[in-house]
Amino acid sequence: MKKRPLRFARNILALLAVVGLAVWASLPFLVSTDTVRVAIERELGRVAGMTVELGGPTRVALFPRQVATLSDVRFSVPGVEVPVLSVETLTVDIKGRSLLGGRPVFTAFGLTRPHFQPLVGSAGRIDWIKSAGRVGQRLEAQAAGQELPGTEPRLGNISIVNGRVTLPAGPSGAEEITAVNATANWRTLADPLSVAGDFIWRGTPANLRLDVAAPVDFMAGTPGALQLDLRSDVANLTFTGQANGGASHHGEGKLAFETPSMRALLQLFGSQITEGRALGKVALESPVKLTGSRLRFEKLAISVNENAGVGALEIAAATGDTVASVTGTLDFRTLDLSAFLGAFIALPRDSEPVVDLKSPALADLRISSKQASFGTLQLANLAATARVSKDAAIFDIGDATAYGGHVQARLQLRTDGASRNAEIILAGQNVDSLQVARDFPLPKVMPVGTGTFSVTLAAPMARWEDMALAATGKVSLEMRPGSMPGLGIKALEKAKANNRYVSMDTSSIGEPFDVASFNAEISAGLATLSKTQIAYPAGNIDLSGIISYDSGSLALTATVSGNPPSDPPASSYFFIGGSWDRPFAFPVISGTPELD
C-alpha cells in the first residue's frame, strides 16, 4: 500500500515534465516575433528611460537560452535629432516565461559597436542628466525628493564590444574614446556597479576597473565606497575610499599614482610643454582628501626622477579660465635641481636655449633637501622655494652649504607683454674658491682663498645667451687671506725695475695677500672695476679698468703703493692686459718697454 502514493507522485512529476517539455517545444509557435519585437522595444525604452527605435530585423532564439538579437538600435531623447546611443547589434537575454506574458524581463545585454554621443547643454558642457536616460530621471527625482513610479528595471550583466564615445567639440575640435571593450554588472539602479574594460583615448590604450557601492547616490552627490584602478603606458592610478560625484566633489581615501614621464602625461592632456623640458618619472602615494576641485595629499611619499621625498601637497584642478595650481612643502633626501626647475621653465640647452615661462600649472612650493645638485654644483641642507604665476617664475635658495661655506641664490623670470626679463642673484659666505675651481672652469687669474661674494644681474632677454651681452648689474668679492695667481707687488716691481713686459704666471700660487676686495659694474658684456684693492704685507695694489667676460680679455690699470705709505705717497702705475688665462703687465713710465 505504501508503494501506491510513491508511484503516484512519480507519475505526476513525469506528467509535469512532459507538459513542460511540450510547452517549451511549442514556444516558437506560441510567441510571435513581431509581438516580441514590440514588447522588447517598449521594455528597452522603459529600462533606458529614452525613446527606442529598431531599424533592423529582430531575431529570437529560444534554445539553449532565450536571446533576442536586435539590429540598428537607436536610443534618443525627444526633440533631439541625433541619438544619444546607437548600437549596431544589441543582444538581450530574456526570461523565457516573461515572453508569454508580453512583458519581457531582461537578464543581460550585449552591445556590439555602440556609439555614445552625450548631449551638450546651453553652456557648451555635457548635459549628463539628459544623456543618462533612466539614471538621469532617477537623479532628478531624488533632487526633487520624489520617487520614480513603478519598480526598478533589471539590468544585469552588460558587455560592450568595440564601442566609442564622441565628446563635445573643444578648442581642438571633437575627440573620441575608441576601442571600448568592457563588461559591467549592475543588477538594478539601486545595486552596486562593477565595471572592467579597455579603451583608447588620444592614441593611448588604457585599462579601467571601477567598483561603486551605490552608483546613483554617488552621481547624486552622496559619498560612498569607491575603488578605482586605471592603468596605461603613460600613468597608473589607484584609489580606495569614499567619494561622490555630482556638482560638488568630496572624497577621502588612499591614492597611489605613477608615471614614467610627467611630460608625456601633460602633453596627453593638452599642456604645451617646451621641447627638452625635464619632466620625467613621478610616483606618489598618500592619504588624500578631495574637496571641490582641490585635492590634498597628507603624509605624502613622493619620488621625482628617482629623488624620494615626503611632505604635504595640494593640487587645485583647472576650472574655467584658471589653470591648475600646486602648493605644498616637500622634503627630499636627494634632489636634482635642474630636473625640478625644468618642470616649470626651459633651462639653457645647446639647442633652442629660449627663456620659456609657459608652465603647466601655477606653483607655490617649499623645498628642502639633505643633498642637492645642479649640474656639477653640489649643495647640502638646501632650503628653497618655487613660486610660479602666469607672468613670473621665482626660484629662491634661502640657504645651502657648499664649498665650505653658505650660498644663497635667486632666479626670477618675468613677462611683460612680448618682452621677457630675467634677474639672477648669487651670494656666498666663507666659500673656498679652490673647491669651486674643481667643479667649474674658472679663469686662472681668479683669486684663491676663502671669501664672500655677491652677484646681481638683470637683463631683458628672450634667450639664455642674451644674458652675456644684455645683463647689467654688480659683482663684489672680498677674500681674506688668499693669493692672486701671477700677481703681486714683487712681480710688478720687477717689471718696473727692468722696464719690461712681464708675463703673469697664472700657474704659480702668487704672492699671499691679507685681504682682497673686488667691485665691478656689469654692462654690455663688460665688467668695469671700481674700488678694487688687494692688500699685501708690503703694500697695496689698486685695480681699475675693464674685463670682457664675453671675449675673456683684460684692460686694467694697477696702482702700487707701499705699506706704510710714504709722505708724500709714492706710487707706481702698470698696465695689465691680455687674456684671463695669459695676462701680462708692463710699467707705465717713459721709454719703450722691452719684451720679456
Coordinates of C-alpha atoms in Angstrom, one line a residue:
M1 CA 0.0 0.0 0.0
K2 CA 2.9 2.3 0.7
K3 CA 4.1 2.0 -2.9
R4 CA 1.0 3.4 -4.5
P5 CA 1.5 7.0 -3.2
L6 CA 5.1 6.9 -4.2
R7 CA 4.2 5.6 -7.7
F8 CA 1.5 8.3 -8.0
A9 CA 4.0 11.1 -7.1
R10 CA 6.4 9.8 -9.7
N11 CA 3.7 9.7 -12.4
I12 CA 2.7 13.3 -11.5
L13 CA 6.3 14.5 -11.8
A14 CA 6.7 12.7 -15.1
L15 CA 3.5 14.2 -16.4
L16 CA 4.6 17.7 -15.4
A17 CA 7.9 17.2 -17.1
V18 CA 6.2 16.1 -20.3
V19 CA 3.9 19.1 -20.2
G20 CA 6.8 21.4 -19.5
L21 CA 8.8 20.0 -22.4
A22 CA 5.7 20.3 -24.6
V23 CA 5.2 23.9 -23.7
W24 CA 8.9 24.6 -24.1
A25 CA 8.9 22.9 -27.6
S26 CA 5.8 24.9 -28.5
L27 CA 7.2 28.3 -27.5
P28 CA 8.4 29.1 -31.1
F29 CA 4.7 28.6 -32.2
L30 CA 3.2 30.4 -29.2
V31 CA 5.5 33.5 -29.4
S32 CA 5.2 35.9 -32.3
T33 CA 8.4 37.6 -33.4
D34 CA 6.5 40.8 -34.1
T35 CA 5.0 40.7 -30.6
V36 CA 8.4 40.1 -29.1
R37 CA 9.9 43.0 -31.1
V38 CA 7.2 45.4 -29.9
A39 CA 7.5 44.2 -26.3
I40 CA 11.3 44.5 -26.4
E41 CA 11.2 47.9 -27.9
R42 CA 8.7 49.1 -25.3
E43 CA 10.6 47.5 -22.4
L44 CA 14.0 48.7 -23.6
G45 CA 12.6 52.3 -23.6
R46 CA 11.4 51.8 -20.0
V47 CA 14.8 50.4 -18.9
A48 CA 16.8 53.1 -20.7
G49 CA 14.4 56.0 -20.0
M50 CA 14.6 57.0 -23.7
T51 CA 12.8 56.5 -26.9
V52 CA 14.0 53.3 -28.6
E53 CA 13.8 52.7 -32.4
L54 CA 14.7 49.4 -34.0
G55 CA 15.9 50.0 -37.5
G56 CA 16.8 46.4 -38.5
P57 CA 15.3 42.9 -38.1
T58 CA 14.7 41.2 -34.8
R59 CA 15.7 37.5 -34.3
V60 CA 14.6 35.4 -31.3
A61 CA 16.3 32.3 -30.3
L62 CA 14.8 30.1 -27.5
F63 CA 17.4 27.3 -27.3
P64 CA 19.7 26.8 -25.5
R65 CA 18.7 30.1 -23.9
Q66 CA 16.2 32.9 -24.7
V67 CA 18.1 35.6 -26.6
A68 CA 16.8 38.4 -28.9
T69 CA 19.2 39.9 -31.4
L70 CA 18.3 43.4 -32.5
S71 CA 19.9 45.4 -35.3
D72 CA 20.4 49.2 -35.8
V73 CA 19.1 50.2 -32.3
R74 CA 18.8 53.9 -31.5
F75 CA 18.2 55.5 -28.1
S76 CA 17.0 59.1 -28.4
V77 CA 15.8 62.0 -26.3
P78 CA 12.5 63.6 -27.5
G79 CA 13.2 66.7 -29.6
V80 CA 16.9 65.8 -30.3
E81 CA 17.6 64.5 -33.8
V82 CA 20.9 62.8 -33.1
P83 CA 20.6 59.6 -31.0
V84 CA 22.4 59.6 -27.6
L85 CA 23.3 56.0 -28.2
S86 CA 23.2 53.9 -31.3
V87 CA 24.1 50.2 -31.4
E88 CA 24.9 48.2 -34.5
T89 CA 23.8 44.9 -32.8
L90 CA 22.1 44.5 -29.5
T91 CA 21.6 41.1 -27.9
V92 CA 19.3 40.7 -24.8
D93 CA 18.9 37.7 -22.7
I94 CA 15.2 37.3 -21.6
K95 CA 13.5 35.1 -19.0
G96 CA 11.5 32.6 -21.1
R97 CA 8.2 32.8 -19.1
S98 CA 8.2 36.6 -19.4
L99 CA 7.9 36.3 -23.2
L100 CA 4.5 34.6 -22.8
G101 CA 3.2 37.5 -20.7
G102 CA 4.3 40.1 -23.2
R103 CA 6.5 41.8 -20.6
P104 CA 10.0 40.6 -21.3
V105 CA 12.4 40.6 -18.3
F106 CA 16.0 41.2 -19.4
T107 CA 18.9 39.5 -17.6
A108 CA 21.9 40.5 -19.7
F109 CA 22.8 42.9 -22.6
G110 CA 25.4 42.7 -25.2
L111 CA 26.3 45.8 -27.3
T112 CA 28.3 45.4 -30.4
R113 CA 29.9 48.6 -31.8
P114 CA 27.8 51.0 -29.7
H115 CA 28.3 54.8 -30.2
F116 CA 27.6 57.1 -27.3
Q117 CA 27.1 60.8 -28.1
P118 CA 26.3 62.8 -24.9
L119 CA 24.1 65.8 -25.2
V120 CA 25.5 69.3 -24.9
G121 CA 23.8 71.9 -22.7
S122 CA 23.4 75.6 -23.3
A123 CA 26.8 76.4 -21.6
G124 CA 28.6 74.1 -24.0
R125 CA 29.1 71.3 -21.4
I126 CA 27.8 67.8 -21.4
D127 CA 24.3 67.5 -20.0
W128 CA 24.7 64.3 -18.1
I129 CA 21.2 64.3 -16.7
K130 CA 19.5 64.1 -20.2
S131 CA 22.3 61.9 -21.6
A132 CA 21.9 59.3 -18.8
G133 CA 18.3 58.5 -19.5
R134 CA 16.7 56.4 -16.7
V135 CA 19.6 57.2 -14.4
G136 CA 19.2 61.0 -15.1
Q137 CA 15.5 60.7 -14.4
R138 CA 16.3 59.0 -11.1
L139 CA 18.8 61.8 -10.2
E140 CA 16.2 64.5 -11.0
A141 CA 13.6 62.7 -8.9
Q142 CA 16.0 62.3 -5.9
A143 CA 16.9 66.0 -6.2
A144 CA 13.2 66.9 -6.0
G145 CA 12.5 64.4 -3.2
Q146 CA 10.4 62.3 -5.4
E147 CA 10.4 58.6 -6.4
L148 CA 10.1 57.2 -9.9
P149 CA 6.8 55.3 -10.5
G150 CA 7.0 51.5 -10.9
T151 CA 9.6 49.0 -9.9
E152 CA 13.3 49.5 -10.8
P153 CA 14.1 47.7 -14.1
R154 CA 16.6 44.9 -14.1
L155 CA 19.9 45.5 -15.9
G156 CA 22.1 42.5 -15.0
N157 CA 25.3 41.9 -17.0
I158 CA 26.3 44.4 -19.7
S159 CA 29.0 43.8 -22.3
I160 CA 30.4 46.2 -24.8
V161 CA 32.4 45.2 -27.9
N162 CA 34.3 47.8 -29.9
G163 CA 32.4 50.9 -28.7
R164 CA 33.2 54.5 -29.0
V165 CA 32.3 57.8 -27.3
T166 CA 32.2 61.1 -29.1
L167 CA 32.9 64.0 -26.8
P168 CA 31.8 67.6 -27.5
A169 CA 34.0 69.8 -29.6
G170 CA 36.7 71.7 -27.7
P171 CA 39.4 74.1 -28.7
S172 CA 41.0 71.4 -30.9
G173 CA 37.7 70.0 -32.2
A174 CA 35.7 66.9 -31.2
E175 CA 37.5 63.9 -30.0
E176 CA 36.7 60.3 -29.3
I177 CA 37.3 57.5 -26.9
T178 CA 37.6 54.4 -29.1
A179 CA 38.1 50.6 -28.9
V180 CA 35.9 50.4 -25.8
N181 CA 35.7 46.8 -24.7
A182 CA 34.2 46.4 -21.3
T183 CA 31.9 44.4 -19.0
A184 CA 29.6 45.7 -16.3
N185 CA 27.5 44.2 -13.6
W186 CA 24.6 46.3 -12.4
R187 CA 21.6 44.3 -11.3
T188 CA 19.3 47.3 -10.7
L189 CA 19.9 51.0 -10.3
A190 CA 19.9 50.5 -6.5
D191 CA 22.6 47.8 -6.6
P192 CA 26.4 48.2 -6.7
L193 CA 28.1 48.7 -10.0
S194 CA 31.2 46.9 -11.2
V195 CA 33.0 47.8 -14.5
A196 CA 36.1 46.4 -16.1
G197 CA 37.4 47.1 -19.6
D198 CA 39.8 48.7 -22.0
F199 CA 39.7 51.8 -24.2
I200 CA 41.9 54.1 -26.3
W201 CA 42.0 57.9 -25.7
R202 CA 44.2 60.2 -27.7
G203 CA 46.1 57.3 -29.1
T204 CA 46.8 55.9 -25.6
P205 CA 45.4 52.4 -24.6
A206 CA 44.2 52.2 -21.0
N207 CA 42.6 49.6 -18.7
L208 CA 39.9 50.6 -16.2
R209 CA 38.4 48.8 -13.2
L210 CA 35.7 50.6 -11.2
D211 CA 33.6 49.4 -8.3
V212 CA 30.9 51.8 -6.9
A213 CA 28.8 50.7 -3.9
A214 CA 25.8 53.0 -4.7
P215 CA 26.3 54.4 -8.2
V216 CA 23.1 56.5 -8.4
D217 CA 23.7 58.0 -4.9
F218 CA 27.3 58.6 -6.0
M219 CA 26.2 60.6 -9.1
A220 CA 23.6 62.5 -6.9
G221 CA 26.4 63.7 -4.7
T222 CA 26.3 61.3 -1.7
P223 CA 29.7 59.9 -0.7
G224 CA 30.0 56.1 -0.8
A225 CA 32.6 53.3 -1.1
L226 CA 34.6 53.5 -4.4
Q227 CA 37.5 51.6 -5.8
L228 CA 39.3 52.8 -9.0
D229 CA 42.2 51.2 -10.9
L230 CA 43.3 53.0 -14.1
R231 CA 46.4 51.7 -15.9
S232 CA 48.1 52.8 -19.2
D233 CA 51.6 53.3 -20.7
V234 CA 51.7 57.0 -19.5
A235 CA 50.3 56.6 -16.0
N236 CA 48.8 54.3 -13.4
L237 CA 46.3 55.4 -10.8
T238 CA 44.5 53.6 -7.9
F239 CA 42.1 54.9 -5.3
T240 CA 40.3 53.2 -2.5
G241 CA 38.0 55.1 -0.2
Q242 CA 34.8 57.2 0.0
A243 CA 33.9 59.6 -2.8
N244 CA 31.0 61.2 -4.6
G245 CA 30.2 62.7 -8.0
G246 CA 27.8 65.4 -8.9
A247 CA 28.4 69.2 -9.0
S248 CA 30.4 69.3 -5.7
H249 CA 33.1 66.6 -5.3
H250 CA 34.2 65.2 -2.0
G251 CA 36.3 62.2 -1.2
E252 CA 38.7 60.7 1.3
G253 CA 40.9 57.6 1.0
K254 CA 44.2 56.4 -0.2
L255 CA 45.7 57.2 -3.6
A256 CA 48.7 55.9 -5.5
F257 CA 49.9 57.4 -8.8
E258 CA 52.9 56.9 -11.0
T259 CA 54.0 58.0 -14.5
P260 CA 57.3 57.2 -16.3
S261 CA 57.1 60.6 -17.9
M262 CA 55.2 63.6 -16.5
R263 CA 56.0 65.5 -19.7
A264 CA 54.2 62.8 -21.8
L265 CA 51.3 62.8 -19.4
L266 CA 50.8 66.6 -19.5
Q267 CA 51.1 66.5 -23.3
L268 CA 48.4 63.9 -23.4
F269 CA 46.1 66.3 -21.5
G270 CA 47.0 69.1 -23.9
S271 CA 49.5 71.1 -21.9
Q272 CA 52.0 73.0 -24.1
I273 CA 55.4 71.6 -22.9
T274 CA 58.6 73.1 -24.4
E275 CA 60.9 70.6 -26.1
G276 CA 63.6 69.5 -23.7
R277 CA 61.6 70.2 -20.6
A278 CA 63.0 68.0 -17.9
L279 CA 59.8 66.2 -16.8
G280 CA 60.4 62.6 -16.0
K281 CA 59.3 59.8 -13.7
V282 CA 57.0 60.8 -10.9
A283 CA 55.4 58.4 -8.3
L284 CA 53.4 59.3 -5.2
E285 CA 51.4 57.5 -2.5
S286 CA 49.3 59.2 0.2
P287 CA 46.1 59.5 2.1
V288 CA 44.0 62.1 0.2
K289 CA 41.1 64.4 0.8
L290 CA 39.1 65.9 -2.1
T291 CA 37.0 69.0 -1.7
G292 CA 35.5 70.5 -4.8
S293 CA 38.4 70.9 -7.3
R294 CA 41.1 70.7 -4.6
L295 CA 42.9 67.5 -3.8
R296 CA 45.1 67.5 -0.7
F297 CA 47.8 64.9 -0.1
E298 CA 48.6 64.3 3.6
K299 CA 51.7 62.3 4.7
L300 CA 52.8 62.2 1.1
A301 CA 55.5 59.9 -0.1
I302 CA 56.8 61.2 -3.5
S303 CA 59.5 60.4 -5.9
V304 CA 60.6 62.8 -8.7
N305 CA 63.1 61.5 -11.2
E306 CA 64.3 58.9 -8.6
N307 CA 64.5 61.7 -5.9
A308 CA 62.5 60.4 -2.9
G309 CA 60.8 62.8 -0.5
V310 CA 57.9 63.3 1.9
G311 CA 55.6 66.2 2.7
A312 CA 52.2 67.7 2.1
L313 CA 50.8 68.8 -1.2
E314 CA 47.6 70.4 -2.5
I315 CA 46.5 70.4 -6.2
A316 CA 43.7 72.6 -7.5
A317 CA 42.4 71.5 -10.8
A318 CA 41.9 73.9 -13.7
T319 CA 38.4 75.4 -13.7
G320 CA 37.0 77.7 -16.4
D321 CA 39.8 80.2 -17.3
T322 CA 42.1 79.3 -14.4
V323 CA 44.9 76.9 -14.7
A324 CA 45.8 74.2 -12.3
S325 CA 47.9 75.1 -9.2
V326 CA 50.2 73.2 -6.9
T327 CA 51.1 74.3 -3.3
G328 CA 52.9 72.4 -0.6
T329 CA 56.0 71.5 1.4
L330 CA 58.4 68.8 0.3
D331 CA 61.4 67.3 2.0
F332 CA 63.8 65.2 -0.1
R333 CA 66.8 63.1 0.7
T334 CA 68.4 64.0 -2.6
L335 CA 67.2 66.4 -5.3
D336 CA 68.3 67.2 -8.8
L337 CA 67.5 70.9 -9.0
S338 CA 67.9 71.1 -12.8
A339 CA 65.1 68.5 -13.2
F340 CA 63.0 70.3 -10.6
L341 CA 63.4 73.7 -12.3
G342 CA 62.8 72.1 -15.6
A343 CA 59.3 71.3 -14.6
F344 CA 58.4 75.0 -14.8
I345 CA 60.9 76.7 -17.2
A346 CA 63.1 75.8 -20.1
L347 CA 66.7 75.7 -18.9
P348 CA 69.7 76.5 -21.1
R349 CA 70.5 73.8 -23.6
D350 CA 72.8 73.5 -26.6
S351 CA 69.8 73.9 -28.9
E352 CA 66.9 76.4 -28.6
P353 CA 68.0 78.0 -25.3
V354 CA 64.9 80.0 -25.0
V355 CA 63.7 81.6 -21.8
D356 CA 60.2 80.0 -21.6
L357 CA 57.7 80.9 -18.9
K358 CA 54.9 78.6 -20.1
S359 CA 54.1 76.4 -17.1
P360 CA 51.5 73.6 -17.0
A361 CA 50.5 74.8 -13.5
L362 CA 50.8 77.7 -11.0
A363 CA 53.0 76.7 -8.1
D364 CA 54.0 77.8 -4.6
L365 CA 56.3 75.2 -3.1
R366 CA 58.7 75.0 -0.1
I367 CA 61.5 72.6 -0.8
S368 CA 64.2 71.2 1.5
S369 CA 66.8 68.5 0.8
K370 CA 69.7 66.9 2.6
Q371 CA 71.7 66.7 -0.6
A372 CA 71.0 68.6 -3.9
S373 CA 72.8 69.0 -7.2
F374 CA 72.6 71.4 -10.1
G375 CA 74.9 70.0 -12.8
T376 CA 78.3 69.9 -11.1
L377 CA 77.2 72.1 -8.2
Q378 CA 76.7 70.1 -5.1
L379 CA 74.7 71.5 -2.2
A380 CA 73.8 70.3 1.3
N381 CA 71.0 71.2 3.7
L382 CA 69.0 73.0 1.0
A383 CA 66.1 75.3 1.9
A384 CA 64.4 76.7 -1.2
T385 CA 61.1 78.0 -2.6
A386 CA 59.5 78.0 -6.0
R387 CA 56.7 80.4 -7.0
V388 CA 55.2 80.3 -10.5
S389 CA 52.4 82.5 -11.8
K390 CA 51.1 83.2 -15.3
D391 CA 53.7 86.0 -15.8
A392 CA 56.5 85.2 -13.4
A393 CA 58.7 82.4 -12.1
I394 CA 60.8 83.0 -8.9
F395 CA 63.1 80.4 -7.5
D396 CA 64.9 81.1 -4.2
I397 CA 67.6 79.2 -2.4
G398 CA 67.3 80.7 1.0
D399 CA 70.3 78.8 2.4
A400 CA 72.5 75.9 1.5
T401 CA 76.0 74.8 2.4
A402 CA 78.6 74.4 -0.4
Y403 CA 82.4 74.5 -0.9
G404 CA 83.0 75.0 2.8
G405 CA 80.5 77.9 3.3
H406 CA 76.9 79.0 2.7
V407 CA 75.3 80.1 -0.5
Q408 CA 72.0 81.8 -1.5
A409 CA 70.5 82.3 -5.0
R410 CA 67.5 83.7 -6.8
L411 CA 66.4 83.2 -10.4
Q412 CA 63.5 85.4 -11.4
L413 CA 61.8 85.4 -14.8
R414 CA 59.0 87.8 -15.7
T415 CA 57.0 88.6 -18.8
D416 CA 55.6 92.0 -19.7
G417 CA 53.6 91.7 -22.9
A418 CA 56.0 90.4 -25.6
S419 CA 59.2 91.2 -23.5
R420 CA 60.9 88.9 -21.1
N421 CA 63.1 89.9 -18.2
A422 CA 65.5 87.9 -16.1
E423 CA 67.2 88.5 -12.8
I424 CA 69.9 86.4 -11.2
I425 CA 71.2 86.9 -7.6
L426 CA 74.0 84.9 -6.1
A427 CA 75.6 85.3 -2.7
G428 CA 78.1 83.3 -0.7
Q429 CA 79.9 83.4 2.6
N430 CA 83.2 81.7 3.6
V431 CA 83.3 79.9 0.2
D432 CA 86.6 78.2 -0.7
S433 CA 87.5 79.2 -4.3
L434 CA 89.8 76.2 -4.7
Q435 CA 86.8 73.9 -4.1
V436 CA 84.8 75.9 -6.6
A437 CA 87.5 75.6 -9.2
R438 CA 87.4 71.8 -9.0
D439 CA 83.8 71.8 -10.3
F440 CA 83.8 74.9 -12.6
P441 CA 86.2 76.2 -15.3
L442 CA 87.1 79.5 -13.5
P443 CA 89.7 81.8 -15.1
K444 CA 93.2 81.1 -13.9
V445 CA 93.6 84.7 -12.8
M446 CA 90.8 84.3 -10.2
P447 CA 92.0 84.9 -6.6
V448 CA 92.5 81.8 -4.4
G449 CA 91.2 81.7 -0.8
T450 CA 88.1 81.8 1.3
G451 CA 85.7 84.7 0.7
T452 CA 82.3 86.3 0.5
F453 CA 80.8 87.2 -2.8
S454 CA 77.6 88.8 -4.3
V455 CA 76.4 88.9 -7.9
T456 CA 73.3 90.7 -9.1
L457 CA 72.4 90.6 -12.8
A458 CA 69.3 91.7 -14.7
A459 CA 68.5 91.6 -18.4
P460 CA 65.7 91.8 -20.9
M461 CA 66.1 88.6 -22.8
A462 CA 64.4 86.0 -25.0
R463 CA 67.2 83.5 -25.0
W464 CA 69.6 82.5 -22.2
E465 CA 72.6 83.5 -24.3
D466 CA 71.3 87.1 -24.2
M467 CA 72.4 87.3 -20.6
A468 CA 76.1 87.5 -21.5
L469 CA 75.6 90.7 -23.6
A470 CA 72.5 92.3 -22.2
A471 CA 72.9 91.9 -18.5
T472 CA 73.5 94.9 -16.2
G473 CA 74.4 94.6 -12.5
K474 CA 77.1 94.4 -9.9
V475 CA 79.7 91.9 -8.6
S476 CA 81.5 92.1 -5.4
L477 CA 84.1 89.8 -3.8
E478 CA 86.0 90.0 -0.5
M479 CA 88.6 87.4 0.3
R480 CA 90.9 87.2 3.4
P481 CA 93.5 85.9 3.3
G482 CA 94.5 84.4 -0.1
S483 CA 96.6 84.8 -3.2
M484 CA 96.3 86.1 -6.8
P485 CA 97.9 83.7 -9.3
G486 CA 100.7 85.5 -11.2
L487 CA 100.1 88.9 -9.5
G488 CA 101.9 90.5 -6.6
I489 CA 103.8 93.6 -5.6
K490 CA 107.2 91.8 -6.2
A491 CA 106.3 90.8 -9.7
L492 CA 105.2 94.3 -10.7
E493 CA 108.2 95.9 -9.1
K494 CA 110.4 93.6 -11.2
A495 CA 108.7 94.9 -14.3
K496 CA 109.2 98.5 -13.2
A497 CA 112.9 97.9 -12.3
N498 CA 113.7 96.4 -15.7
N499 CA 111.2 98.5 -17.8
R500 CA 110.0 95.2 -19.4
Y501 CA 106.8 93.4 -20.2
V502 CA 106.2 90.7 -17.6
S503 CA 104.1 87.7 -18.3
M504 CA 102.0 86.9 -15.2
D505 CA 102.5 83.2 -14.4
T506 CA 98.9 82.1 -13.6
S507 CA 100.2 78.6 -12.8
S508 CA 102.1 79.9 -9.8
I509 CA 100.4 80.3 -6.4
G510 CA 101.1 84.0 -6.3
E511 CA 102.1 86.3 -3.5
P512 CA 99.9 85.9 -0.4
F513 CA 97.7 88.9 0.4
D514 CA 95.9 89.8 3.6
V515 CA 92.6 90.9 2.1
A516 CA 91.3 91.5 -1.4
S517 CA 88.2 93.5 -2.3
F518 CA 86.8 93.5 -5.8
N519 CA 83.8 95.5 -7.0
A520 CA 82.6 95.7 -10.6
E521 CA 79.7 97.2 -12.6
I522 CA 78.4 94.9 -15.3
S523 CA 77.1 96.2 -18.6
A524 CA 77.2 95.3 -22.3
G525 CA 79.4 92.2 -21.8
L526 CA 82.0 94.2 -19.7
A527 CA 82.9 94.3 -16.1
T528 CA 84.2 97.8 -15.0
L529 CA 86.3 97.6 -11.9
S530 CA 85.9 100.2 -9.1
K531 CA 87.1 100.3 -5.5
T532 CA 89.1 97.2 -6.1
Q533 CA 92.2 96.7 -3.9
I534 CA 94.5 93.9 -2.9
A535 CA 96.3 94.5 0.4
Y536 CA 99.7 92.8 0.8
P537 CA 102.0 93.0 3.8
A538 CA 104.4 95.1 1.7
G539 CA 101.7 97.4 0.2
N540 CA 98.5 97.7 -1.8
I541 CA 97.5 97.2 -5.4
D542 CA 94.5 99.2 -6.6
L543 CA 92.9 98.0 -9.9
S544 CA 90.7 99.8 -12.3
G545 CA 89.6 99.2 -15.9
I546 CA 87.5 96.7 -17.8
I547 CA 87.2 92.9 -18.1
S548 CA 85.4 91.4 -21.1
Y549 CA 83.7 88.3 -19.9
D550 CA 82.5 87.7 -23.5
S551 CA 86.0 87.5 -25.0
G552 CA 87.9 86.8 -21.8
S553 CA 90.3 89.8 -22.2
L554 CA 91.7 92.3 -19.7
A555 CA 92.5 96.1 -19.9
L556 CA 93.4 97.2 -16.4
T557 CA 95.5 99.8 -14.6
A558 CA 97.3 98.8 -11.5
T559 CA 98.5 101.3 -8.9
V560 CA 101.0 100.0 -6.4
S561 CA 101.6 101.9 -3.1
G562 CA 103.9 101.0 -0.3
N563 CA 102.9 100.0 3.2
P564 CA 103.1 102.0 5.2
P565 CA 102.6 104.8 2.6
S566 CA 105.2 107.4 2.3
D567 CA 104.6 111.1 2.7
P568 CA 104.0 112.3 0.0
P569 CA 102.7 108.9 -1.2
A570 CA 105.0 107.2 -3.8
S571 CA 103.0 105.1 -6.3
S572 CA 103.9 103.1 -9.4
Y573 CA 101.5 102.5 -12.3
F574 CA 101.2 99.5 -14.5
F575 CA 99.0 98.3 -17.4
I576 CA 97.7 94.7 -17.2
G577 CA 96.3 93.3 -20.5
G578 CA 95.9 90.1 -22.5
S579 CA 93.5 87.3 -21.6
W580 CA 92.3 85.9 -18.3
D581 CA 94.5 82.9 -18.5
R582 CA 97.6 84.6 -20.0
P583 CA 97.7 88.1 -18.7
F584 CA 100.8 90.4 -19.0
A585 CA 101.9 93.6 -17.3
F586 CA 104.3 96.4 -18.0
P587 CA 105.1 99.7 -16.2
V588 CA 103.6 103.0 -17.3
I589 CA 106.9 105.0 -17.5
S590 CA 108.8 106.9 -20.1
G591 CA 110.8 105.0 -22.7
T592 CA 109.9 101.9 -24.7
P593 CA 109.5 98.7 -22.7
E594 CA 111.3 95.6 -23.9
L595 CA 109.6 92.2 -24.3
D596 CA 110.3 89.6 -21.6

